[in-house]
C-alpha cells in the first residue's frame, strides 16, 4: 500500500512540474502612477499609451522607454496635449531602481473655445420712399384775400 501512495504522490508532483512555466520567475514590467489634472476639472484625459480617465484622476501605465503625451478634451474648450518625460533611476545597493514621470501631476489649463463669428449679411441700402408724384400739386398755401402781385389779377 505504501508503494501505491508513493507512486501517486510522485506522479502528482511531476504533473505539477509540467505545468510550471519559467515565466513566473520573470518580473512584471514596472508601472508608473501618473496623476492627471485640468482646469476646469472634468476633462477626458487620455495617454498615448492607452489608459485614460476624467480629471482629476490617476492612471497606472506601463513604464515606457520613451516620452509619451496626455491629451485633454472637454466640450466648449480647446483640446490640449501635454508631453510627459520618463525618468529612470537605476538603483544601487541600498535603493531599488525606480521610474518616475516629469511632470507629475500632468496639468492642462484648457482655454475656452472661441465661438465662430456670426455670418453677417451684406448691408443693402434701403430703397428711398417714393416721393409724392410730380403730377400731384404741392400743398397749396391758404388762400389770401389779397391778390397775387405776380399775376396782376385781382
Tab-separated table of N, CA and C in Angstrom:
chain	number	residue	atom	x	y	z
A	1	UNK	N	0.812	-1.176	0.000
A	1	UNK	CA	0.000	0.000	0.000
A	1	UNK	C	0.872	1.263	0.000
A	2	UNK	N	1.943	1.197	0.741
A	2	UNK	CA	2.844	2.348	0.754
A	2	UNK	C	3.378	2.641	-0.630
A	3	UNK	N	3.632	1.635	-1.358
A	3	UNK	CA	4.151	1.811	-2.690
A	3	UNK	C	3.164	2.552	-3.584
A	4	UNK	N	1.928	2.228	-3.512
A	4	UNK	CA	0.883	2.859	-4.334
A	4	UNK	C	0.776	4.345	-3.977
A	5	UNK	N	0.815	4.653	-2.698
A	5	UNK	CA	0.709	6.044	-2.250
A	5	UNK	C	1.941	6.821	-2.718
A	6	UNK	N	3.128	6.246	-2.625
A	6	UNK	CA	4.361	6.915	-3.044
A	6	UNK	C	4.340	7.176	-4.549
A	7	UNK	N	3.868	6.207	-5.318
A	7	UNK	CA	3.807	6.386	-6.770
A	7	UNK	C	2.789	7.487	-7.117
A	8	UNK	N	1.662	7.519	-6.443
A	8	UNK	CA	0.623	8.529	-6.708
A	8	UNK	C	1.159	9.923	-6.382
A	9	UNK	N	1.860	10.051	-5.262
A	9	UNK	CA	2.416	11.354	-4.901
A	9	UNK	C	3.491	11.787	-5.889
A	10	UNK	N	4.339	10.873	-6.313
A	10	UNK	CA	5.384	11.202	-7.275
A	10	UNK	C	4.765	11.610	-8.608
A	11	UNK	N	3.729	10.916	-9.031
A	11	UNK	CA	3.055	11.255	-10.295
A	11	UNK	C	2.399	12.632	-10.218
A	12	UNK	N	1.777	12.927	-9.092
A	12	UNK	CA	1.120	14.228	-8.927
A	12	UNK	C	2.149	15.353	-8.909
A	13	UNK	N	3.269	15.123	-8.243
A	13	UNK	CA	4.283	16.179	-8.181
A	13	UNK	C	4.934	16.390	-9.540
A	14	UNK	N	5.149	15.343	-10.308
A	14	UNK	CA	5.711	15.501	-11.646
A	14	UNK	C	4.710	16.165	-12.590
A	15	UNK	N	3.429	15.874	-12.418
A	15	UNK	CA	2.390	16.519	-13.232
A	15	UNK	C	2.368	18.023	-12.961
A	16	UNK	N	2.582	18.420	-11.728
A	16	UNK	CA	2.631	19.840	-11.384
A	16	UNK	C	3.831	20.523	-12.006
A	17	UNK	N	4.938	19.816	-12.146
A	17	UNK	CA	6.133	20.401	-12.746
A	17	UNK	C	5.950	20.655	-14.228
A	18	UNK	N	5.157	19.814	-14.888
A	18	UNK	CA	4.999	20.001	-16.331
A	18	UNK	C	4.185	21.255	-16.646
A	19	UNK	N	3.317	21.671	-15.733
A	19	UNK	CA	2.527	22.872	-15.993
A	19	UNK	C	3.248	24.133	-15.526
A	20	UNK	N	4.375	23.983	-14.851
A	20	UNK	CA	5.110	25.147	-14.369
A	20	UNK	C	5.826	25.829	-15.537
A	21	UNK	N	5.837	27.143	-15.530
A	21	UNK	CA	6.480	27.909	-16.579
A	21	UNK	C	7.576	28.765	-15.961
A	22	UNK	N	8.622	28.994	-16.728
A	22	UNK	CA	9.704	29.837	-16.230
A	22	UNK	C	9.303	31.309	-16.243
A	23	UNK	N	8.179	31.618	-16.897
A	23	UNK	CA	7.696	32.998	-16.936
A	23	UNK	C	7.337	33.517	-15.547
A	24	UNK	N	7.035	32.619	-14.656
A	24	UNK	CA	6.651	33.069	-13.317
A	24	UNK	C	7.837	33.678	-12.562
A	25	UNK	N	9.051	33.418	-13.032
A	25	UNK	CA	10.219	33.988	-12.366
A	25	UNK	C	10.606	35.350	-12.946
A	26	UNK	N	10.022	35.687	-14.110
A	26	UNK	CA	10.301	36.993	-14.703
A	26	UNK	C	9.510	38.053	-13.949
A	27	UNK	N	10.129	39.210	-13.765
A	27	UNK	CA	9.411	40.272	-13.074
A	27	UNK	C	8.487	40.974	-14.066
A	28	UNK	N	7.345	41.416	-13.562
A	28	UNK	CA	6.390	42.139	-14.396
A	28	UNK	C	7.002	43.491	-14.756
A	29	UNK	N	6.688	44.023	-15.929
A	29	UNK	CA	7.242	45.323	-16.273
A	29	UNK	C	6.760	46.358	-15.256
A	30	UNK	N	7.629	47.270	-14.865
A	30	UNK	CA	7.213	48.240	-13.855
A	30	UNK	C	6.125	49.170	-14.406
A	31	UNK	N	5.270	49.585	-13.511
A	31	UNK	CA	4.235	50.536	-13.894
A	31	UNK	C	4.497	51.861	-13.187
A	32	UNK	N	3.953	52.907	-13.765
A	32	UNK	CA	4.117	54.244	-13.212
A	32	UNK	C	2.728	54.801	-12.934
A	33	UNK	N	2.533	55.349	-11.767
A	33	UNK	CA	1.280	56.008	-11.411
A	33	UNK	C	1.384	57.469	-11.834
A	34	UNK	N	0.479	57.925	-12.691
A	34	UNK	CA	0.513	59.297	-13.196
A	34	UNK	C	-0.783	59.999	-12.786
A	35	UNK	N	-0.639	61.137	-12.160
A	35	UNK	CA	-1.787	61.958	-11.740
A	35	UNK	C	-2.128	62.917	-12.879
A	36	UNK	N	-3.417	62.983	-13.254
A	36	UNK	CA	-3.873	63.837	-14.352
A	36	UNK	C	-4.855	64.861	-13.803
A	37	UNK	N	-4.588	66.149	-14.068
A	37	UNK	CA	-5.445	67.228	-13.578
A	37	UNK	C	-5.649	68.253	-14.682
A	38	UNK	N	-6.784	68.962	-14.603
A	38	UNK	CA	-7.051	70.022	-15.579
A	38	UNK	C	-7.843	71.130	-14.917
A	39	UNK	N	-7.779	72.297	-15.547
A	39	UNK	CA	-8.607	73.408	-15.106
A	39	UNK	C	-9.387	73.858	-16.332
A	40	UNK	N	-10.679	73.723	-16.381
A	40	UNK	CA	-11.600	73.221	-15.376
A	40	UNK	C	-11.522	71.696	-15.282
A	41	UNK	N	-11.893	71.146	-14.115
A	41	UNK	CA	-11.888	69.693	-13.955
A	41	UNK	C	-12.998	69.050	-14.785
A	42	UNK	N	-12.903	67.744	-14.966
A	42	UNK	CA	-13.926	67.004	-15.708
A	42	UNK	C	-13.554	66.723	-17.144
A	43	UNK	N	-12.328	67.051	-17.535
A	43	UNK	CA	-11.889	66.804	-18.915
A	43	UNK	C	-11.566	65.323	-19.095
A	44	UNK	N	-11.728	64.837	-20.307
A	44	UNK	CA	-11.313	63.474	-20.644
A	44	UNK	C	-9.821	63.517	-20.936
A	45	UNK	N	-9.039	62.814	-20.123
A	45	UNK	CA	-7.584	62.757	-20.299
A	45	UNK	C	-7.219	61.360	-20.771
A	46	UNK	N	-6.467	61.291	-21.879
A	46	UNK	CA	-6.077	60.002	-22.446
A	46	UNK	C	-4.584	60.021	-22.722
A	47	UNK	N	-3.870	59.000	-22.238
A	47	UNK	CA	-2.437	58.913	-22.502
A	47	UNK	C	-2.224	58.285	-23.873
A	48	UNK	N	-1.093	58.583	-24.497
A	48	UNK	CA	-0.777	57.965	-25.784
A	48	UNK	C	-0.466	56.481	-25.611
A	49	UNK	N	-0.350	56.041	-24.360
A	49	UNK	CA	-0.106	54.623	-24.069
A	49	UNK	C	-1.406	53.846	-23.925
A	50	UNK	N	-2.542	54.559	-23.889
A	50	UNK	CA	-3.833	53.881	-23.821
A	50	UNK	C	-4.718	54.283	-22.665
A	51	UNK	N	-4.269	54.119	-21.402
A	51	UNK	CA	-5.171	54.403	-20.293
A	51	UNK	C	-5.599	55.868	-20.241
A	52	UNK	N	-6.792	56.095	-19.722
A	52	UNK	CA	-7.300	57.452	-19.575
A	52	UNK	C	-8.371	57.509	-18.503
A	53	UNK	N	-8.834	58.714	-18.179
A	53	UNK	CA	-9.863	58.906	-17.156
A	53	UNK	C	-10.371	60.336	-17.228
A	54	UNK	N	-11.349	60.682	-16.366
A	54	UNK	CA	-11.850	62.061	-16.246
A	54	UNK	C	-11.099	62.734	-15.117
A	55	UNK	N	-10.599	63.950	-15.380
A	55	UNK	CA	-9.795	64.654	-14.380
A	55	UNK	C	-10.644	65.181	-13.249
A	56	UNK	N	-10.108	65.263	-12.057
A	56	UNK	CA	-8.788	64.819	-11.589
A	56	UNK	C	-8.811	63.317	-11.314
A	57	UNK	N	-7.721	62.645	-11.680
A	57	UNK	CA	-7.655	61.194	-11.524
A	57	UNK	C	-6.205	60.729	-11.618
A	58	UNK	N	-6.011	59.429	-11.432
A	58	UNK	CA	-4.698	58.802	-11.578
A	58	UNK	C	-4.842	57.591	-12.476
A	59	UNK	N	-3.829	57.359	-13.295
A	59	UNK	CA	-3.795	56.152	-14.121
A	59	UNK	C	-2.471	55.454	-13.903
A	60	UNK	N	-2.493	54.160	-14.071
A	60	UNK	CA	-1.279	53.358	-13.966
A	60	UNK	C	-0.909	52.931	-15.377
A	61	UNK	N	0.279	53.323	-15.815
A	61	UNK	CA	0.725	52.984	-17.165
A	61	UNK	C	1.999	52.162	-17.072
A	62	UNK	N	2.199	51.247	-18.030
A	62	UNK	CA	3.461	50.520	-18.043
A	62	UNK	C	4.594	51.511	-18.318
A	63	UNK	N	5.680	51.370	-17.601
A	63	UNK	CA	6.801	52.307	-17.742
A	63	UNK	C	7.343	52.236	-19.154
A	64	UNK	N	7.159	53.309	-19.938
A	64	UNK	CA	7.633	53.273	-21.322
A	64	UNK	C	9.115	53.602	-21.412
A	65	UNK	N	9.684	53.279	-22.535
A	65	UNK	CA	11.093	53.584	-22.784
A	65	UNK	C	11.272	55.023	-23.272
A	66	UNK	N	10.224	55.567	-23.877
A	66	UNK	CA	10.298	56.904	-24.477
A	66	UNK	C	9.217	57.805	-23.890
A	67	UNK	N	9.338	59.113	-24.087
A	67	UNK	CA	8.292	60.030	-23.608
A	67	UNK	C	6.939	59.713	-24.248
A	68	UNK	N	5.874	60.131	-23.586
A	68	UNK	CA	4.532	59.951	-24.113
A	68	UNK	C	3.759	61.252	-23.913
A	69	UNK	N	2.529	61.304	-24.420
A	69	UNK	CA	1.713	62.522	-24.287
A	69	UNK	C	0.388	62.197	-23.621
A	70	UNK	N	-0.201	63.236	-23.046
A	70	UNK	CA	-1.540	63.125	-22.472
A	70	UNK	C	-2.402	64.166	-23.178
A	71	UNK	N	-3.507	63.706	-23.761
A	71	UNK	CA	-4.425	64.603	-24.470
A	71	UNK	C	-5.624	64.884	-23.574
A	72	UNK	N	-5.991	66.158	-23.468
A	72	UNK	CA	-7.125	66.587	-22.658
A	72	UNK	C	-8.204	67.136	-23.580
A	73	UNK	N	-9.466	66.760	-23.342
A	73	UNK	CA	-10.576	67.254	-24.162
A	73	UNK	C	-11.785	67.490	-23.262
A	74	UNK	N	-12.459	68.617	-23.495
A	74	UNK	CA	-13.661	68.976	-22.750
A	74	UNK	C	-14.537	69.811	-23.668
A	75	UNK	N	-15.841	69.546	-23.653
A	75	UNK	CA	-16.768	70.285	-24.502
A	75	UNK	C	-16.669	71.780	-24.211
A	76	UNK	N	-16.743	72.579	-25.258
A	76	UNK	CA	-16.694	74.039	-25.215
A	76	UNK	C	-15.310	74.578	-24.837
A	77	UNK	N	-14.276	73.707	-24.883
A	77	UNK	CA	-12.902	74.129	-24.614
A	77	UNK	C	-12.002	73.573	-25.704
A	78	UNK	N	-10.917	74.280	-25.963
A	78	UNK	CA	-9.960	73.807	-26.953
A	78	UNK	C	-9.195	72.621	-26.382
A	79	UNK	N	-8.939	71.589	-27.191
A	79	UNK	CA	-8.168	70.452	-26.688
A	79	UNK	C	-6.731	70.866	-26.396
A	80	UNK	N	-6.101	70.125	-25.486
A	80	UNK	CA	-4.706	70.402	-25.123
A	80	UNK	C	-3.953	69.078	-25.057
A	81	UNK	N	-2.649	69.148	-25.299
A	81	UNK	CA	-1.792	67.972	-25.232
A	81	UNK	C	-0.549	68.348	-24.437
A	82	UNK	N	-0.177	67.481	-23.494
A	82	UNK	CA	0.972	67.752	-22.634
A	82	UNK	C	1.987	66.616	-22.780
A	83	UNK	N	3.246	66.931	-23.150
A	83	UNK	CA	4.269	65.886	-23.233
A	83	UNK	C	4.740	65.476	-21.834
A	84	UNK	N	5.025	64.197	-21.676
A	84	UNK	CA	5.474	63.662	-20.392
A	84	UNK	C	6.776	62.903	-20.610
A	85	UNK	N	7.799	63.261	-19.863
A	85	UNK	CA	9.094	62.578	-19.952
A	85	UNK	C	9.159	61.455	-18.931
A	86	UNK	N	9.873	60.410	-19.290
A	86	UNK	CA	10.057	59.261	-18.402
A	86	UNK	C	11.473	59.325	-17.848
A	87	UNK	N	11.578	59.262	-16.523
A	87	UNK	CA	12.886	59.322	-15.869
A	87	UNK	C	13.128	57.991	-15.168
A	88	UNK	N	14.192	57.296	-15.596
A	88	UNK	CA	14.537	56.007	-14.986
A	88	UNK	C	15.745	56.207	-14.083
A	89	UNK	N	15.569	55.855	-12.834
A	89	UNK	CA	16.653	55.938	-11.858
A	89	UNK	C	17.164	54.532	-11.574
A	90	UNK	N	18.375	54.211	-12.025
A	90	UNK	CA	18.891	52.880	-11.708
A	90	UNK	C	19.162	52.791	-10.209
A	91	UNK	N	18.845	51.681	-9.661
A	91	UNK	CA	19.069	51.513	-8.228
A	91	UNK	C	20.522	51.243	-7.919
A	92	UNK	N	20.826	51.259	-6.669
A	92	UNK	CA	22.149	50.837	-6.222
A	92	UNK	C	21.945	49.804	-5.126
A	93	UNK	N	22.956	49.566	-4.339
A	93	UNK	CA	22.841	48.516	-3.324
A	93	UNK	C	21.813	48.851	-2.248
A	94	UNK	N	21.589	50.113	-1.983
A	94	UNK	CA	20.674	50.473	-0.896
A	94	UNK	C	19.278	50.859	-1.382
A	95	UNK	N	19.114	51.210	-2.670
A	95	UNK	CA	17.798	51.606	-3.173
A	95	UNK	C	17.461	50.835	-4.439
A	96	UNK	N	16.195	50.481	-4.605
A	96	UNK	CA	15.805	49.770	-5.828
A	96	UNK	C	15.679	50.751	-6.995
A	97	UNK	N	15.689	50.220	-8.197
A	97	UNK	CA	15.502	51.043	-9.388
A	97	UNK	C	14.078	51.596	-9.379
A	98	UNK	N	13.911	52.807	-9.912
A	98	UNK	CA	12.569	53.398	-9.948
A	98	UNK	C	12.355	54.126	-11.266
A	99	UNK	N	11.097	54.314	-11.588
A	99	UNK	CA	10.709	55.029	-12.803
A	99	UNK	C	9.729	56.116	-12.374
A	100	UNK	N	9.978	57.360	-12.793
A	100	UNK	CA	9.075	58.468	-12.492
A	100	UNK	C	8.779	59.226	-13.783
A	101	UNK	N	7.817	60.128	-13.699
A	101	UNK	CA	7.477	60.950	-14.863
A	101	UNK	C	7.638	62.418	-14.509
A	102	UNK	N	7.901	63.203	-15.531
A	102	UNK	CA	8.013	64.645	-15.342
A	102	UNK	C	7.189	65.308	-16.432
A	103	UNK	N	6.156	66.039	-16.134
A	103	UNK	CA	5.662	66.439	-14.820
A	103	UNK	C	4.771	65.357	-14.221
A	104	UNK	N	4.631	65.413	-12.933
A	104	UNK	CA	3.680	64.563	-12.226
A	104	UNK	C	3.220	65.344	-11.010
A	105	UNK	N	2.036	65.896	-10.964
A	105	UNK	CA	0.897	65.605	-11.831
A	105	UNK	C	1.011	66.307	-13.182
A	106	UNK	N	0.376	65.689	-14.171
A	106	UNK	CA	0.297	66.284	-15.503
A	106	UNK	C	-0.911	67.218	-15.473
A	107	UNK	N	-0.680	68.509	-15.745
A	107	UNK	CA	-1.729	69.519	-15.611
A	107	UNK	C	-1.938	70.238	-16.940
A	108	UNK	N	-3.207	70.473	-17.287
A	108	UNK	CA	-3.534	71.227	-18.505
A	108	UNK	C	-4.513	72.335	-18.160
A	109	UNK	N	-4.207	73.536	-18.623
A	109	UNK	CA	-5.105	74.694	-18.487
A	109	UNK	C	-5.867	74.792	-19.806
A	110	UNK	N	-7.152	74.423	-19.781
A	110	UNK	CA	-7.945	74.413	-21.007
A	110	UNK	C	-8.514	75.800	-21.278
A	111	UNK	N	-8.376	76.247	-22.515
A	111	UNK	CA	-8.864	77.570	-22.922
A	111	UNK	C	-10.257	77.434	-23.534
A	112	UNK	N	-11.148	78.387	-23.235
A	112	UNK	CA	-12.485	78.317	-23.836
A	112	UNK	C	-12.403	78.368	-25.355
A	113	UNK	N	-13.269	77.610	-25.984
A	113	UNK	CA	-13.315	77.625	-27.445
A	113	UNK	C	-13.944	78.940	-27.882
A	114	UNK	N	-13.364	79.555	-28.880
A	114	UNK	CA	-13.889	80.818	-29.394
A	114	UNK	C	-15.054	80.491	-30.310
A	115	UNK	N	-16.255	81.004	-30.002
A	115	UNK	CA	-17.375	80.691	-30.889
A	115	UNK	C	-17.155	81.343	-32.248
A	116	UNK	N	-17.594	80.696	-33.294
A	116	UNK	CA	-17.396	81.287	-34.612
A	116	UNK	C	-18.182	82.588	-34.718
A	117	UNK	N	-17.611	83.550	-35.438
A	117	UNK	CA	-18.295	84.826	-35.604
A	117	UNK	C	-19.551	84.595	-36.433
A	118	UNK	N	-20.646	85.251	-36.053
A	118	UNK	CA	-21.857	85.063	-36.846
A	118	UNK	C	-21.667	85.653	-38.245
A	119	UNK	N	-22.220	84.998	-39.205
A	119	UNK	CA	-22.105	85.454	-40.580
A	119	UNK	C	-23.080	86.612	-40.751
A	120	UNK	N	-22.541	87.745	-41.134
A	120	UNK	CA	-23.388	88.918	-41.321
A	120	UNK	C	-23.758	89.019	-42.786
A	121	UNK	N	-25.006	89.343	-43.004
A	121	UNK	CA	-25.463	89.550	-44.367
A	121	UNK	C	-24.944	90.901	-44.830
A	122	UNK	N	-24.628	91.024	-46.114
A	122	UNK	CA	-24.158	92.322	-46.587
A	122	UNK	C	-25.267	93.366	-46.406
A	123	UNK	N	-24.875	94.562	-46.084
A	123	UNK	CA	-25.829	95.636	-45.825
A	123	UNK	C	-26.315	96.201	-47.153
A	124	UNK	N	-27.593	96.125	-47.335
A	124	UNK	CA	-28.190	96.707	-48.539
A	124	UNK	C	-28.775	98.067	-48.156
A	125	UNK	N	-28.500	99.079	-48.976
A	125	UNK	CA	-29.112	100.372	-48.643
A	125	UNK	C	-30.626	100.275	-48.807
A	126	UNK	N	-31.319	100.949	-47.936
A	126	UNK	CA	-32.777	100.922	-48.004
A	126	UNK	C	-33.213	101.698	-49.235
A	127	UNK	N	-34.250	101.195	-49.849
A	127	UNK	CA	-34.786	101.887	-51.017
A	127	UNK	C	-35.443	103.177	-50.532
A	128	UNK	N	-35.200	104.281	-51.254
A	128	UNK	CA	-35.851	105.521	-50.825
A	128	UNK	C	-37.352	105.418	-51.028
A	129	UNK	N	-38.078	106.056	-50.144
A	129	UNK	CA	-39.530	106.045	-50.276
A	129	UNK	C	-39.884	106.874	-51.487
A	130	UNK	N	-40.833	106.430	-52.268
A	130	UNK	CA	-41.189	107.209	-53.443
A	130	UNK	C	-41.745	108.566	-53.012
A	131	UNK	N	-41.259	109.588	-53.671
A	131	UNK	CA	-41.722	110.941	-53.374
A	131	UNK	C	-43.131	111.096	-53.916
A	132	UNK	N	-43.823	112.114	-53.436
A	132	UNK	CA	-45.177	112.354	-53.945
A	132	UNK	C	-45.061	112.596	-55.438
A	133	UNK	N	-45.956	112.076	-56.195
A	133	UNK	CA	-45.830	112.180	-57.654
A	133	UNK	C	-45.807	113.642	-58.092
A	134	UNK	N	-45.087	113.874	-59.156
A	134	UNK	CA	-44.921	115.239	-59.660
A	134	UNK	C	-46.245	115.800	-60.144
A	135	UNK	N	-47.136	114.918	-60.561
A	135	UNK	CA	-48.416	115.390	-61.077
A	135	UNK	C	-49.280	115.959	-59.953
A	136	UNK	N	-49.072	115.473	-58.782
A	136	UNK	CA	-49.888	115.978	-57.673
A	136	UNK	C	-49.363	117.337	-57.287
A	137	UNK	N	-50.206	118.334	-57.202
A	137	UNK	CA	-49.736	119.663	-56.845
A	137	UNK	C	-49.248	119.690	-55.424
A	138	UNK	N	-48.270	120.506	-55.229
A	138	UNK	CA	-47.769	120.673	-53.880
A	138	UNK	C	-48.890	121.276	-53.066
A	139	UNK	N	-48.822	121.048	-51.820
A	139	UNK	CA	-49.909	121.547	-50.979
A	139	UNK	C	-49.978	123.063	-51.127
A	140	UNK	N	-51.133	123.547	-51.446
A	140	UNK	CA	-51.314	124.983	-51.699
A	140	UNK	C	-51.332	125.739	-50.393
A	141	UNK	N	-50.799	126.940	-50.459
A	141	UNK	CA	-50.820	127.802	-49.293
A	141	UNK	C	-52.266	128.246	-49.069
A	142	UNK	N	-52.618	128.595	-47.885
A	142	UNK	CA	-54.003	129.014	-47.649
A	142	UNK	C	-54.343	130.250	-48.510
A	143	UNK	N	-55.547	130.313	-48.959
A	143	UNK	CA	-55.983	131.425	-49.827
A	143	UNK	C	-55.921	132.742	-49.075
A	144	UNK	N	-55.433	133.724	-49.782
A	144	UNK	CA	-55.280	135.033	-49.178
A	144	UNK	C	-56.333	135.985	-49.789
A	145	UNK	N	-56.851	136.875	-48.982
A	145	UNK	CA	-57.851	137.813	-49.548
A	145	UNK	C	-57.208	138.847	-50.457
A	146	UNK	N	-55.858	138.893	-50.462
A	146	UNK	CA	-55.179	139.878	-51.306
A	146	UNK	C	-54.790	139.244	-52.623
A	147	UNK	N	-54.772	140.047	-53.690
A	147	UNK	CA	-54.398	139.486	-54.993
A	147	UNK	C	-52.923	139.154	-55.063
A	148	UNK	N	-52.568	138.211	-55.905
A	148	UNK	CA	-51.175	137.779	-56.093
A	148	UNK	C	-50.460	138.860	-56.878
A	149	UNK	N	-49.394	139.458	-56.339
A	149	UNK	CA	-48.761	140.542	-57.019
A	149	UNK	C	-48.094	140.119	-58.336
A	150	UNK	N	-47.737	138.868	-58.501
A	150	UNK	CA	-47.058	138.440	-59.721
A	150	UNK	C	-48.006	138.279	-60.869
A	151	UNK	N	-49.249	138.080	-60.685
A	151	UNK	CA	-50.167	137.802	-61.778
A	151	UNK	C	-50.912	139.060	-62.209
A	152	UNK	N	-51.001	140.021	-61.403
A	152	UNK	CA	-51.680	141.257	-61.758
A	152	UNK	C	-53.181	141.109	-61.719
A	153	UNK	N	-53.686	140.015	-61.300
A	153	UNK	CA	-55.123	139.815	-61.211
A	153	UNK	C	-55.607	140.137	-59.817
A	154	UNK	N	-56.806	140.516	-59.783
A	154	UNK	CA	-57.432	140.777	-58.520
A	154	UNK	C	-58.280	139.704	-58.095
